[in-house]
CSV table of C-alpha atoms and ligand atoms in Angstrom, one decimal:
chain,number,residue,atom,x,y,z
N,605,MET,CA,217.6,188.3,176.3
N,606,THR,CA,216.6,185.0,177.9
N,607,PRO,CA,219.6,182.7,178.4
N,608,PRO,CA,219.3,180.1,175.7
N,609,SER,CA,219.2,177.0,177.8
N,610,ILE,CA,216.1,177.8,179.8
N,611,PRO,CA,213.2,176.0,178.1
N,612,GLU,CA,210.6,178.2,176.6
N,613,ASP,CA,207.8,176.2,178.3
N,614,ALA,CA,209.3,176.9,181.7
N,615,MET,CA,209.6,180.6,180.8
N,616,ASP,CA,206.0,180.6,179.7
N,617,ILE,CA,204.8,179.2,183.0
N,618,ILE,CA,206.8,181.8,184.9
N,619,LEU,CA,205.6,184.7,182.7
N,620,CYS,CA,202.0,183.5,183.0
N,621,LEU,CA,202.2,183.4,186.8
N,622,GLN,CA,204.0,186.8,187.0
N,623,LYS,CA,201.4,188.4,184.7
N,624,ALA,CA,198.7,187.3,187.1
N,625,GLY,CA,200.5,189.2,189.8
N,626,PHE,CA,202.3,186.3,191.5
N,627,GLN,CA,206.0,185.9,192.2
N,628,ALA,CA,207.5,183.0,190.2
N,629,CYS,CA,211.1,181.8,189.8
N,630,LEU,CA,213.1,178.8,188.8
N,631,ALA,CA,214.2,177.0,191.9
N,632,GLY,CA,216.7,174.5,193.3
N,633,GLY,CA,218.8,172.1,191.2
N,634,CYS,CA,218.0,173.7,187.9
N,635,VAL,CA,219.3,177.1,189.0
N,636,ARG,CA,222.4,175.4,190.5
N,637,ASP,CA,223.1,173.5,187.2
N,638,PHE,CA,222.3,176.5,185.1
N,639,LEU,CA,224.8,178.7,186.9
N,640,LEU,CA,227.4,175.9,186.6
N,641,GLY,CA,226.8,175.8,182.9
N,642,LYS,CA,225.3,172.3,183.0
N,643,THR,CA,222.1,171.1,181.4
N,644,ALA,CA,219.5,170.7,184.1
N,645,HIS,CA,217.4,167.5,183.8
N,646,ASP,CA,214.3,169.1,185.3
N,647,TRP,CA,213.2,172.7,185.6
N,648,ASP,CA,211.2,173.4,188.8
N,649,VAL,CA,209.2,176.5,189.4
N,650,ALA,CA,208.6,178.1,192.8
N,651,THR,CA,205.7,180.6,193.2
N,652,SER,CA,203.6,182.6,195.6
N,653,ALA,CA,200.5,181.3,193.8
N,654,LEU,CA,198.5,178.7,195.9
N,655,PRO,CA,198.1,175.2,194.4
N,656,ASP,CA,194.4,175.9,193.6
N,657,GLN,CA,195.4,179.1,191.7
N,658,VAL,CA,198.1,177.2,189.8
N,659,GLU,CA,195.5,174.6,188.8
N,660,GLN,CA,193.1,177.2,187.6
N,661,MET,CA,195.7,179.0,185.5
N,662,PHE,CA,196.9,176.1,183.4
N,663,PRO,CA,194.8,173.8,181.3
N,664,HIS,CA,196.9,170.7,181.9
N,665,THR,CA,197.9,169.9,185.5
N,666,VAL,CA,198.4,166.9,187.8
N,667,ALA,CA,198.0,167.4,191.5
N,668,VAL,CA,200.7,164.9,192.4
N,669,GLY,CA,201.8,166.6,195.7
N,670,LYS,CA,199.1,169.1,196.3
N,671,ALA,CA,199.3,168.5,200.1
N,672,PHE,CA,202.9,169.8,199.9
N,673,GLY,CA,201.9,172.6,197.5
N,674,ILE,CA,203.2,170.9,194.4
N,675,ILE,CA,201.3,170.9,191.1
N,676,VAL,CA,202.7,169.5,187.9
N,677,VAL,CA,201.9,171.7,185.0
N,678,ILE,CA,202.1,169.9,181.6
N,679,GLN,CA,203.2,172.4,178.9
N,680,ASN,CA,203.4,171.0,175.4
N,681,GLY,CA,203.7,167.5,176.8
N,682,THR,CA,206.6,168.3,179.2
N,683,PRO,CA,205.9,168.2,182.9
N,684,PHE,CA,207.1,171.0,185.2
N,685,GLU,CA,206.8,171.0,189.0
N,686,VAL,CA,205.3,174.2,190.2
N,687,ALA,CA,205.6,174.5,194.0
N,688,THR,CA,204.1,177.1,196.3
N,689,PHE,CA,206.6,178.9,198.6
N,690,ARG,CA,206.3,177.0,201.9
N,691,ASN,CA,207.7,176.4,205.3
N,692,ASP,CA,208.1,172.8,206.5
N,693,GLY,CA,206.5,172.1,209.9
N,694,LYS,CA,207.9,169.9,212.6
N,695,TYR,CA,209.8,166.8,211.6
N,696,THR,CA,209.1,163.9,213.9
N,697,ASP,CA,210.0,160.7,212.0
N,698,GLY,CA,213.4,161.9,210.9
N,699,ARG,CA,212.3,162.1,207.3
N,700,HIS,CA,209.0,164.0,206.6
N,701,PRO,CA,207.5,167.2,208.0
N,702,GLU,CA,204.2,166.7,209.8
N,703,ASN,CA,202.7,169.6,208.0
N,704,ILE,CA,203.6,172.5,205.7
N,705,VAL,CA,202.6,176.1,205.8
N,706,PHE,CA,202.5,178.3,202.7
N,707,SER,CA,205.0,181.1,203.1
N,708,SER,CA,207.2,183.7,201.3
N,709,LEU,CA,210.1,183.3,198.9
N,710,GLU,CA,212.6,184.0,201.8
N,711,GLU,CA,211.0,181.3,204.0
N,712,ASP,CA,211.0,178.8,201.1
N,713,VAL,CA,214.7,179.2,200.7
N,714,LYS,CA,215.4,178.4,204.3
N,715,ARG,CA,213.6,175.0,204.2
N,716,ARG,CA,216.0,173.8,201.4
N,717,ASP,CA,218.8,171.5,202.1
N,718,PHE,CA,222.1,173.1,200.8
N,719,THR,CA,223.0,176.6,200.0
N,720,VAL,CA,223.8,175.8,196.4
N,721,ASN,CA,220.3,174.2,196.1
N,722,ALA,CA,218.6,177.2,197.7
N,723,LEU,CA,219.0,179.7,194.8
N,724,LEU,CA,216.0,181.1,193.1
N,725,TYR,CA,216.2,182.7,189.7
N,726,ASP,CA,213.7,185.0,188.1
N,727,PRO,CA,214.5,184.6,184.4
N,728,VAL,CA,212.1,187.4,183.3
N,729,HIS,CA,213.7,190.1,185.4
N,730,LYS,CA,217.1,188.3,185.5
N,731,ILE,CA,217.2,188.5,189.3
N,732,LEU,CA,219.0,185.8,191.4
N,733,HIS,CA,217.5,185.5,194.9
N,734,ASP,CA,220.3,184.4,197.2
N,735,TYR,CA,219.5,184.6,200.9
N,736,VAL,CA,221.9,182.0,202.1
N,737,GLY,CA,225.2,182.7,200.3
N,738,GLY,CA,224.6,180.0,197.7
N,739,GLN,CA,226.3,181.9,194.9
N,740,GLN,CA,229.5,182.3,196.8
N,741,ASP,CA,229.5,178.6,197.8
N,742,LEU,CA,228.8,177.7,194.2
N,743,LYS,CA,231.9,179.7,193.1
N,744,GLN,CA,234.0,178.2,195.8
N,745,GLN,CA,232.6,174.7,195.2
N,746,ILE,CA,231.4,174.2,198.7
N,747,LEU,CA,228.5,172.1,199.9
N,748,ARG,CA,227.0,173.7,203.0
N,749,ALA,CA,223.8,173.0,204.8
N,750,VAL,CA,221.3,175.8,205.0
N,751,GLY,CA,221.0,176.9,208.7
N,752,ASN,CA,222.1,174.7,211.5
N,753,PRO,CA,223.5,171.5,209.9
N,754,LEU,CA,222.9,169.2,212.9
N,755,GLN,CA,219.3,170.3,213.1
N,756,ARG,CA,218.8,170.0,209.3
N,757,PHE,CA,220.2,166.4,209.2
N,758,ALA,CA,218.3,165.4,212.3
N,759,GLU,CA,215.1,166.7,210.7
N,760,ASP,CA,215.5,164.7,207.5
N,761,LYS,CA,218.1,161.9,207.3
N,762,LEU,CA,217.8,161.7,203.5
N,763,ARG,CA,219.8,164.9,203.4
N,764,ILE,CA,222.8,163.0,204.7
N,765,LEU,CA,222.9,160.9,201.6
N,766,ARG,CA,222.1,163.8,199.4
N,767,ALA,CA,225.1,165.7,200.8
N,768,ILE,CA,227.4,162.8,199.9
N,769,ARG,CA,225.9,162.5,196.5
N,770,PHE,CA,226.0,166.2,195.6
N,771,SER,CA,229.5,166.5,197.1
N,772,ALA,CA,230.8,163.6,194.9
N,773,ASN,CA,228.8,164.3,191.8
N,774,LEU,CA,229.6,168.1,191.8
N,775,GLN,CA,233.1,167.5,193.2
N,776,PHE,CA,232.3,170.1,195.9
N,777,LYS,CA,234.0,170.0,199.3
N,778,ILE,CA,231.7,169.5,202.2
N,779,GLU,CA,231.9,172.5,204.6
N,780,GLU,CA,233.4,171.4,208.0
N,781,ASN,CA,230.3,171.9,210.3
N,782,THR,CA,228.2,170.2,207.6
N,783,TRP,CA,230.6,167.3,207.5
N,784,GLN,CA,230.7,167.0,211.3
N,785,ALA,CA,226.9,166.9,211.4
N,786,ILE,CA,226.8,164.2,208.7
N,787,CYS,CA,229.2,162.0,210.7
N,788,ALA,CA,227.2,162.6,213.9
N,789,GLU,CA,223.9,161.7,212.2
N,790,ALA,CA,225.2,158.8,210.1
N,791,GLN,CA,224.1,156.2,212.6
N,792,ASN,CA,220.5,157.2,212.0
N,793,ILE,CA,220.5,156.7,208.3
N,794,ASN,CA,218.3,153.6,208.4
N,795,ARG,CA,215.3,155.9,209.2
N,796,VAL,CA,215.4,156.5,205.4
N,797,SER,CA,213.4,153.9,203.4
N,798,ARG,CA,215.5,151.3,201.6
N,799,GLU,CA,214.1,152.4,198.2
N,800,ARG,CA,215.3,156.0,198.8
N,801,ILE,CA,218.7,154.7,200.0
N,802,ALA,CA,218.9,152.6,196.9
N,803,ALA,CA,218.0,155.5,194.7
N,804,GLU,CA,220.7,157.7,196.2
N,805,LEU,CA,223.3,154.9,195.9
N,806,ASP,CA,222.3,154.4,192.3
N,807,LYS,CA,222.8,158.1,191.6
N,808,MET,CA,226.2,158.0,193.3
N,809,LEU,CA,227.3,155.0,191.2
N,810,LEU,CA,226.1,156.5,188.0
N,811,GLY,CA,227.0,160.1,188.7
N,812,GLY,CA,230.5,160.0,187.2
N,813,HIS,CA,232.3,160.2,190.6
N,814,SER,CA,231.4,156.9,192.3
N,815,SER,CA,234.9,156.4,193.7
N,816,SER,CA,234.7,159.8,195.6
N,817,ALA,CA,231.2,158.9,196.7
N,818,MET,CA,232.2,155.5,198.1
N,819,GLN,CA,235.2,157.1,199.9
N,820,LEU,CA,232.9,159.7,201.5
N,821,LEU,CA,230.5,157.0,202.6
N,822,GLN,CA,233.4,155.2,204.1
N,823,LYS,CA,234.9,158.2,205.9
N,824,SER,CA,231.5,159.3,207.4
N,825,GLY,CA,230.7,155.8,208.8
N,826,LEU,CA,227.7,155.4,206.4
N,827,LEU,CA,229.3,152.6,204.5
N,828,ASP,CA,229.5,150.4,207.6
N,829,ILE,CA,225.8,150.8,208.1
N,830,LEU,CA,224.5,150.8,204.5
N,831,LEU,CA,226.9,148.3,202.9
N,832,PRO,CA,228.8,146.5,205.6
N,833,GLN,CA,230.1,143.8,203.2
N,834,VAL,CA,231.6,146.5,201.0
N,835,ALA,CA,233.2,148.2,204.1
N,836,ALA,CA,234.7,144.8,204.9
N,837,LEU,CA,236.8,144.9,201.7
N,838,GLN,CA,239.2,147.2,203.5
N,839,ASN,CA,242.4,145.6,204.7
N,840,VAL,CA,241.7,142.3,202.9
N,841,ALA,CA,245.2,141.7,201.4
N,842,GLN,CA,245.6,140.3,197.9
N,843,PRO,CA,248.5,138.5,196.2
N,844,PRO,CA,250.9,141.4,195.1
N,845,GLN,CA,251.9,139.7,191.8
N,846,PHE,CA,248.3,140.1,190.5
N,847,HIS,CA,247.3,143.0,192.6
N,848,PRO,CA,250.1,145.5,193.0
N,849,GLU,CA,247.5,148.2,193.8
N,850,GLY,CA,246.8,146.9,197.3
N,851,ASP,CA,243.9,145.5,199.2
N,852,VAL,CA,240.4,144.6,197.8
N,853,TRP,CA,239.0,148.0,198.7
N,854,GLN,CA,241.8,149.8,196.9
N,855,HIS,CA,241.2,147.6,193.9
N,856,THR,CA,237.5,148.2,193.9
N,857,LEU,CA,238.0,152.0,194.2
N,858,LEU,CA,240.5,151.9,191.2
N,859,MET,CA,237.9,150.1,189.2
N,860,LEU,CA,235.2,152.6,190.1
N,861,GLU,CA,237.5,155.4,189.1
N,862,GLU,CA,237.9,153.8,185.6
N,863,TRP,CA,234.1,153.3,185.5
N,864,ASP,CA,233.7,157.0,186.3
N,865,LYS,CA,235.9,157.9,183.4
N,866,THR,CA,233.9,155.6,181.1
N,867,LEU,CA,230.6,157.3,182.2
N,868,GLN,CA,232.0,160.8,181.9
N,869,HIS,CA,233.1,159.9,178.3
N,870,CYS,CA,229.6,158.5,177.7
N,871,SER,CA,228.0,161.9,178.1
N,872,GLU,CA,230.8,163.9,176.5
N,873,ASP,CA,232.3,162.0,173.7
N,874,PRO,CA,230.4,159.5,171.6
N,875,LEU,CA,233.5,158.8,169.6
N,876,HIS,CA,235.5,157.7,172.7
N,877,PRO,CA,237.2,154.4,172.3
N,878,ARG,CA,234.7,152.7,174.6
N,879,PHE,CA,232.0,153.5,172.1
N,880,GLN,CA,234.0,152.7,169.1
N,881,ASP,CA,234.5,149.3,170.8
N,882,GLY,CA,230.7,149.3,170.6
N,883,LEU,CA,230.6,147.6,173.9
N,884,LEU,CA,228.7,150.2,175.8
N,885,ALA,CA,227.3,152.1,172.8
N,886,ARG,CA,223.9,150.7,173.2
N,887,ALA,CA,223.9,150.2,177.0
N,888,SER,CA,220.6,151.2,178.5
N,889,LEU,CA,220.3,152.9,181.9
N,890,PRO,CA,219.4,149.5,183.6
N,891,GLU,CA,222.4,148.0,182.0
N,892,LYS,CA,224.7,150.7,183.3
N,893,ARG,CA,223.1,150.2,186.7
N,894,ILE,CA,223.8,146.5,186.5
N,895,LEU,CA,227.4,147.1,185.5
N,896,ALA,CA,227.9,149.8,188.2
N,897,TRP,CA,226.7,147.5,191.0
N,898,ALA,CA,228.7,144.6,189.5
N,899,VAL,CA,231.9,146.7,189.7
N,900,LEU,CA,231.2,147.6,193.3
N,901,LEU,CA,230.3,144.1,194.3
N,902,HIS,CA,232.5,141.9,192.1
N,903,ASP,CA,234.9,140.9,194.8
N,904,ILE,CA,232.4,141.0,197.7
N,905,GLY,CA,233.1,137.2,198.3
N,906,LYS,CA,236.8,137.8,198.9
N,907,PRO,CA,236.8,138.5,202.7
N,908,ASP,CA,235.0,135.2,203.5
N,909,THR,CA,237.1,133.1,201.2
N,910,TYR,CA,240.6,134.5,202.0
N,911,VAL,CA,243.1,131.7,202.6
N,912,GLU,CA,246.9,131.7,202.7
N,913,ALA,CA,247.9,128.6,200.7
N,914,ASP,CA,250.8,128.6,198.3
N,915,ARG,CA,249.8,132.2,198.0
N,916,ILE,CA,246.8,134.2,199.1
N,917,ARG,CA,243.8,132.6,197.4
N,918,PHE,CA,240.0,133.3,197.3
N,919,ASN,CA,238.7,130.0,196.0
N,920,GLY,CA,235.0,130.3,195.1
N,921,HIS,CA,234.8,134.0,195.8
N,922,ASP,CA,232.9,134.5,192.5
N,923,CYS,CA,230.0,132.1,193.5
N,924,LEU,CA,229.8,133.2,197.1
N,925,GLY,CA,230.1,136.9,195.9
N,926,ALA,CA,227.1,136.3,193.6
N,927,ARG,CA,225.0,135.1,196.5
N,928,ILE,CA,226.1,138.1,198.7
N,929,ALA,CA,225.4,140.5,195.8
N,930,GLN,CA,221.9,139.0,195.4
N,931,GLU,CA,221.3,139.5,199.1
N,932,ILE,CA,222.5,143.1,199.2
N,933,LEU,CA,220.5,144.1,196.1
N,934,SER,CA,217.4,142.3,197.3
N,935,ARG,CA,217.7,144.1,200.6
N,936,LEU,CA,217.8,147.4,198.8
N,937,LYS,CA,214.7,146.3,196.9
N,938,MET,CA,216.3,146.7,193.5
N,939,PRO,CA,214.4,145.5,190.4
N,940,ASN,CA,214.9,141.9,189.6
N,941,GLU,CA,216.6,142.8,186.4
N,942,VAL,CA,219.4,144.5,188.4
N,943,ILE,CA,219.6,141.8,191.1
N,944,GLU,CA,219.9,139.0,188.5
N,945,GLY,CA,222.1,140.9,186.1
N,946,ALA,CA,224.6,142.2,188.7
N,947,SER,CA,224.8,138.9,190.6
N,948,THR,CA,225.3,137.0,187.3
N,949,LEU,CA,228.2,139.3,186.4
N,950,VAL,CA,229.7,138.8,189.8
N,951,ARG,CA,229.5,135.0,189.4
N,952,LEU,CA,231.0,135.2,185.9
N,953,HIS,CA,233.6,137.9,186.5
N,954,MET,CA,236.5,135.4,186.5
N,955,SER,CA,235.3,133.3,183.7
N,956,LEU,CA,236.9,135.2,180.8
N,957,SER,CA,240.4,134.2,181.9
N,958,ALA,CA,239.6,130.7,180.4
N,959,PHE,CA,238.1,132.2,177.2
N,960,PRO,CA,240.9,131.4,174.8
N,961,GLN,CA,240.9,127.7,175.9
N,962,MET,CA,237.2,127.2,175.4
N,963,ARG,CA,235.9,125.3,172.4
N,964,LEU,CA,234.6,127.5,169.6
N,965,ALA,CA,231.0,126.6,170.3
N,966,ASN,CA,231.2,127.7,173.9
N,967,ARG,CA,233.1,130.9,173.0
N,968,ARG,CA,230.4,131.8,170.5
N,969,ARG,CA,227.6,131.0,173.0
N,970,LYS,CA,229.3,133.3,175.5
N,971,LEU,CA,229.8,136.1,172.9
N,972,GLN,CA,226.1,135.9,172.0
N,973,ASP,CA,224.9,136.3,175.6
N,974,PRO,CA,223.1,139.6,176.0
N,975,LEU,CA,225.1,140.2,179.2
N,976,PHE,CA,228.4,139.7,177.4
N,977,PRO,CA,229.3,143.3,176.6
N,978,LEU,CA,228.8,144.2,180.3
N,979,LEU,CA,230.9,141.2,181.3
N,980,LEU,CA,233.7,142.2,179.0
N,981,GLU,CA,233.6,145.8,180.2
N,982,LEU,CA,233.8,144.5,183.8
N,983,HIS,CA,236.8,142.4,182.8
N,984,ARG,CA,238.5,145.4,181.3
N,985,LEU,CA,237.9,147.4,184.5
N,986,ASP,CA,239.2,144.5,186.6
N,987,CYS,CA,242.4,144.3,184.5
N,988,ILE,CA,243.0,148.1,184.6
N,989,GLY,CA,242.2,148.2,188.3
N,990,SER,CA,245.0,145.6,189.0
N,991,HIS,CA,247.8,144.3,186.9
N,992,LYS,CA,247.0,146.4,183.8
N,993,ILE,CA,247.8,143.6,181.4
N,994,MET,CA,245.3,144.1,178.6
N,995,SER,CA,246.3,141.5,176.0
N,996,LEU,CA,243.6,139.0,176.9
N,997,HIS,CA,241.0,141.7,177.0
N,998,GLN,CA,242.1,142.9,173.5
N,999,GLU,CA,241.9,139.3,172.2
N,1000,ILE,CA,238.4,138.8,173.5
N,1001,LEU,CA,237.3,142.2,172.3
N,1002,GLN,CA,238.5,141.2,168.8
N,1003,ALA,CA,236.5,138.0,169.0
N,1004,TRP,CA,233.4,139.9,170.0
N,1005,HIS,CA,233.8,142.2,167.0
N,1006,GLU,CA,234.2,139.2,164.7
N,1007,GLU,CA,231.1,137.7,166.3
N,1008,GLN,CA,229.2,140.9,165.7
N,1009,ALA,CA,230.2,140.8,162.0
N,1010,ARG,CA,228.9,137.3,161.5
N,1011,PRO,CA,225.4,136.9,160.2
N,1012,ALA,CA,222.9,136.9,163.0
N,1013,PRO,CA,222.4,133.4,164.4
N,1014,THR,CA,219.4,131.8,162.8
N,1015,LYS,CA,216.9,129.5,164.5
N,1016,PRO,CA,218.1,126.1,165.7
N,1017,LEU,CA,218.8,123.6,162.9
N,1018,LEU,CA,216.7,120.9,164.7
N,1019,THR,CA,214.0,120.8,167.4
N,1020,GLY,CA,212.7,118.0,169.6
N,1021,LYS,CA,209.8,117.7,167.1
N,1022,ASP,CA,212.3,116.9,164.3
N,1023,LEU,CA,213.9,114.2,166.5
N,1024,MET,CA,210.4,112.6,167.1
N,1025,ASN,CA,209.7,112.7,163.4
N,1026,MET,CA,212.9,110.7,163.0
N,1027,GLY,CA,211.5,108.1,165.3
N,1028,LEU,CA,213.5,108.9,168.4
N,1029,LYS,CA,211.7,108.7,171.8
N,1030,PRO,CA,211.6,111.9,174.0
N,1031,GLY,CA,214.0,111.6,177.0
N,1032,PRO,CA,217.3,112.9,178.4
N,1033,LEU,CA,219.1,112.0,175.1
N,1034,PHE,CA,217.1,114.7,173.3
N,1035,SER,CA,218.9,117.6,175.1
N,1036,THR,CA,222.3,115.8,174.5
N,1037,ILE,CA,221.6,115.5,170.8
N,1038,LEU,CA,220.2,119.1,170.4
N,1039,LYS,CA,223.1,120.5,172.3
N,1040,ALA,CA,225.5,118.6,170.1
N,1041,VAL,CA,223.8,119.8,167.0
N,1042,GLN,CA,223.9,123.4,168.3
N,1043,ASP,CA,227.6,123.0,169.1
N,1044,ALA,CA,228.2,121.8,165.6
N,1045,ALA,CA,226.2,124.6,164.1
N,1046,LEU,CA,228.1,127.2,166.2
N,1047,GLU,CA,231.3,125.7,164.9
N,1048,ASN,CA,230.0,125.7,161.3
N,1049,SER,CA,230.4,121.9,160.9
N,1050,LEU,CA,226.6,121.6,160.4
N,1051,ASN,CA,225.1,124.2,158.2
N,1052,SER,CA,221.5,123.1,157.3
N,1053,PRO,CA,218.7,121.1,158.8
N,1054,GLU,CA,219.3,118.4,156.2
N,1055,GLU,CA,222.9,118.0,157.2
N,1056,ALA,CA,221.8,117.9,160.9
N,1057,ILE,CA,219.2,115.2,160.2
N,1058,ARG,CA,221.8,113.1,158.3
N,1059,TRP,CA,224.3,113.6,161.2
N,1060,VAL,CA,221.8,112.6,163.9
N,1061,LYS,CA,220.8,109.5,161.9
N,1062,GLN,CA,224.5,108.5,161.5
N,1063,ASN,CA,225.3,109.0,165.2
N,1064,TYR,CA,222.1,108.2,167.1
N,1065,LEU,CA,219.9,105.9,165.2
G,2267,ATP,P1,218.9,166.6,191.1
G,2267,ATP,O1,217.5,166.7,190.6
G,2267,ATP,O2,220.0,167.0,190.1
G,2267,ATP,O3,219.2,165.4,191.8
G,2267,ATP,P2,218.0,168.8,192.7
G,2267,ATP,O4,218.7,169.8,193.6
G,2267,ATP,O5,217.1,169.3,191.7
G,2267,ATP,O6,219.1,167.8,192.2
G,2267,ATP,P3,215.6,167.5,193.7
G,2267,ATP,O7,215.5,166.2,194.5
G,2267,ATP,O8,215.1,167.5,192.3
G,2267,ATP,O9,217.2,167.9,193.7
G,2267,ATP,O10,215.0,168.6,194.6
G,2267,ATP,C1,214.8,169.9,194.1
G,2267,ATP,C2,215.1,170.9,195.2
G,2267,ATP,O11,214.3,170.7,196.3
G,2267,ATP,C3,216.5,170.8,195.8
G,2267,ATP,O12,217.4,171.6,195.0
G,2267,ATP,C4,216.3,171.4,197.1
G,2267,ATP,O13,216.3,172.8,197.1
G,2267,ATP,C5,215.0,170.9,197.6
G,2267,ATP,N1,215.0,169.6,198.3
G,2267,ATP,C6,214.9,168.4,197.7
G,2267,ATP,N2,215.0,167.4,198.7
G,2267,ATP,C7,215.1,168.1,199.8
G,2267,ATP,C8,215.3,167.6,201.2
G,2267,ATP,N3,215.2,166.4,201.5
G,2267,ATP,N4,215.4,168.6,202.2
G,2267,ATP,C9,215.4,169.9,201.8
G,2267,ATP,N5,215.3,170.4,200.6
G,2267,ATP,C10,215.2,169.5,199.6
G,2268,MG,MG1,215.8,168.1,190.4
């Protein structure tokens, strides 16, 4: 019987190839995840059929990576990568092979990065092809390079980051020689494009074990190169009365640990309190990305603002931090949405401490801001990652719930056009009046356009 979690469409592709006399297996990450009992996010097929033959066999194909032997087969609307067994040729740029040669299943396994990623499974005959001890490493939770680790990382430096990501996300220990090779090659990581670096860092921050990932980056020397401002958080002391946990790096790691728990619950338990709070229930992937980067970078302004006054202080670290965050994320060529969102959260991350003292209109304005749920979650993580006093957070969360329960804010009571109709001349006074009307509306002291017009007439005409 076919194991239930392998999609029928992938099975059909494999059956079709095998019936035509070719070898065909599931390959790489999906086999690893399948054996770990996890749901794979994509099911890749490896085959002895050549790309042209694959194209001829299936009606809907896209030749995305034909030069590398990869044809995407669309089966009932779902894309599957079907790759011809290959050998990678020489690597000269530290990232890509100069050419590839079509080869055998055994050869194809040897070009893959880690033993646990080098398993091929024939789901028709239920045969696991394991030429590199991947199954044993999977059982023992070890991440080991296929072949000579130094050579493998020298060939393609992206593998260095993939190693850290897989080790953290799978919680597998990196085998000693593999680890030594990572540390030895770390200095060459910038041969990888910024976009690929950013994509790997994203996957680390969103993989549910971001604290482990950051510690591995730090221990291997990669953090100094990729995110030197984050590496500089180490040994920056903080006032112990607010930060009993230690320096800024320790604080950031604790927050990441909490963030990891939140993310793990996201996928496992929709009734987890974080979701009952409703704060992250509707968070999209870009929003999670924004929050993850904001957690990592929220105190990035501290090293440069450190002063010992009446106590250790970091005046203005929020604004400086926002600028540094913007610089880091722009350098990594992140989408504008992430750059703006994360740097805004960094700038605002201290602002909730004054929330109870704000006038109602300003509180409501803040609560209605689309970034507010992320800001409040960042605030929660900041509290848990330091003094652990949660009363203020609870109070603001309560206010957020109340705001959610209020009828949705309607359009402004007045516009500039209304003011002109009242005979007022356009100028700076307009924005003052409109803001005052909006404040009053938010505080329910003005409730209709008629009331607002009367109020403006009384106060400004
Ligand atoms: P995930 O998709 O969960 O990130 P994955 O293992 O499927 O993990 P992919 O990037 O989808 O990773 O690659 C599929 C397979 O291709 C890998 O399992 C590995 O066997 C091989 N592979 C990918 N990138 C490399 C690389 N840079 N060097 C060697 N082999 C690689
Ligand atoms: Mg994959």
